[in-house]
PDB file of C-alpha atoms in Angstrom:
ATOM      1  CA  UNK X   4     -10.322 -14.893  15.637  1.00 59.00           C
ATOM      2  CA  UNK X   5      -9.933 -17.024  12.620  1.00 67.00           C
ATOM      3  CA  UNK X   6     -10.410 -14.940   9.519  1.00 60.00           C
ATOM      4  CA  UNK X   7     -11.544 -16.197   6.396  1.00 61.00           C
ATOM      5  CA  UNK X   8      -8.954 -16.582   3.551  1.00 61.00           C
ATOM      6  CA  UNK X   9     -10.436 -13.887   1.064  1.00 61.00           C
ATOM      7  CA  UNK X  10     -10.864 -11.323   4.021  1.00 61.00           C
ATOM      8  CA  UNK X  11      -7.272 -11.964   4.807  1.00 62.00           C
ATOM      9  CA  UNK X  12      -5.859 -11.666   1.280  1.00 61.00           C
ATOM     10  CA  UNK X  13      -7.510  -8.607   0.886  1.00 63.00           C
ATOM     11  CA  UNK X  14      -6.209  -7.241   3.945  1.00 64.00           C
ATOM     12  CA  UNK X  15      -2.582  -7.931   2.942  1.00 65.00           C
ATOM     13  CA  UNK X  16      -3.513  -6.539  -0.547  1.00 61.00           C
ATOM     14  CA  UNK X  17      -4.541  -3.248   1.054  1.00 61.00           C
ATOM     15  CA  UNK X  18      -1.289  -3.308   2.855  1.00 72.00           C
ATOM     16  CA  UNK X  19       0.735  -3.764   0.122  1.00 74.00           C
ATOM     17  CA  UNK X  20      -1.123  -1.063  -1.678  1.00 76.00           C
ATOM     18  CA  UNK X  21      -0.997   1.293   1.002  1.00 79.00           C
ATOM     19  CA  UNK X  22       3.096   0.689   0.906  1.00 86.00           C
ATOM     20  CA  UNK X  23       2.937   1.575  -2.791  1.00 89.00           C
ATOM     21  CA  UNK X  24       0.990   4.812  -2.894  1.00 89.00           C
ATOM     22  CA  UNK X  25       3.493   6.104  -0.037  1.00 92.00           C
ATOM     23  CA  UNK X  26       6.231   5.295  -2.076  1.00 94.00           C
ATOM     24  CA  UNK X  27       4.665   6.862  -5.427  1.00 94.00           C
ATOM     25  CA  UNK X  28       3.974   9.830  -3.271  1.00 94.00           C
ATOM     26  CA  UNK X  29       7.404   9.936  -2.133  1.00 96.00           C
ATOM     27  CA  UNK X  30       8.667   9.759  -5.785  1.00 96.00           C
ATOM     28  CA  UNK X  31       6.170  12.540  -6.787  1.00 95.00           C
ATOM     29  CA  UNK X  32       7.675  15.217  -3.896  1.00 95.00           C
ATOM     30  CA  UNK X  33      11.292  14.085  -4.992  1.00 94.00           C
ATOM     31  CA  UNK X  34      10.558  14.829  -8.816  1.00 93.00           C
ATOM     32  CA  UNK X  35       8.444  17.856  -7.630  1.00 94.00           C
ATOM     33  CA  UNK X  36      11.248  19.388  -6.036  1.00 89.00           C
ATOM     34  CA  UNK X  37      14.323  19.251  -8.934  1.00 75.00           C
TER      35      UNK X  37
END
């Protein structure tokens, strides 16, 4: 299946955003533990 460029870009953006959010949560949890 061929995705239109806009859809593919938004998909990559969502994946990157998800990783960034997970890293942010991990940092917040580490700070809360101190």
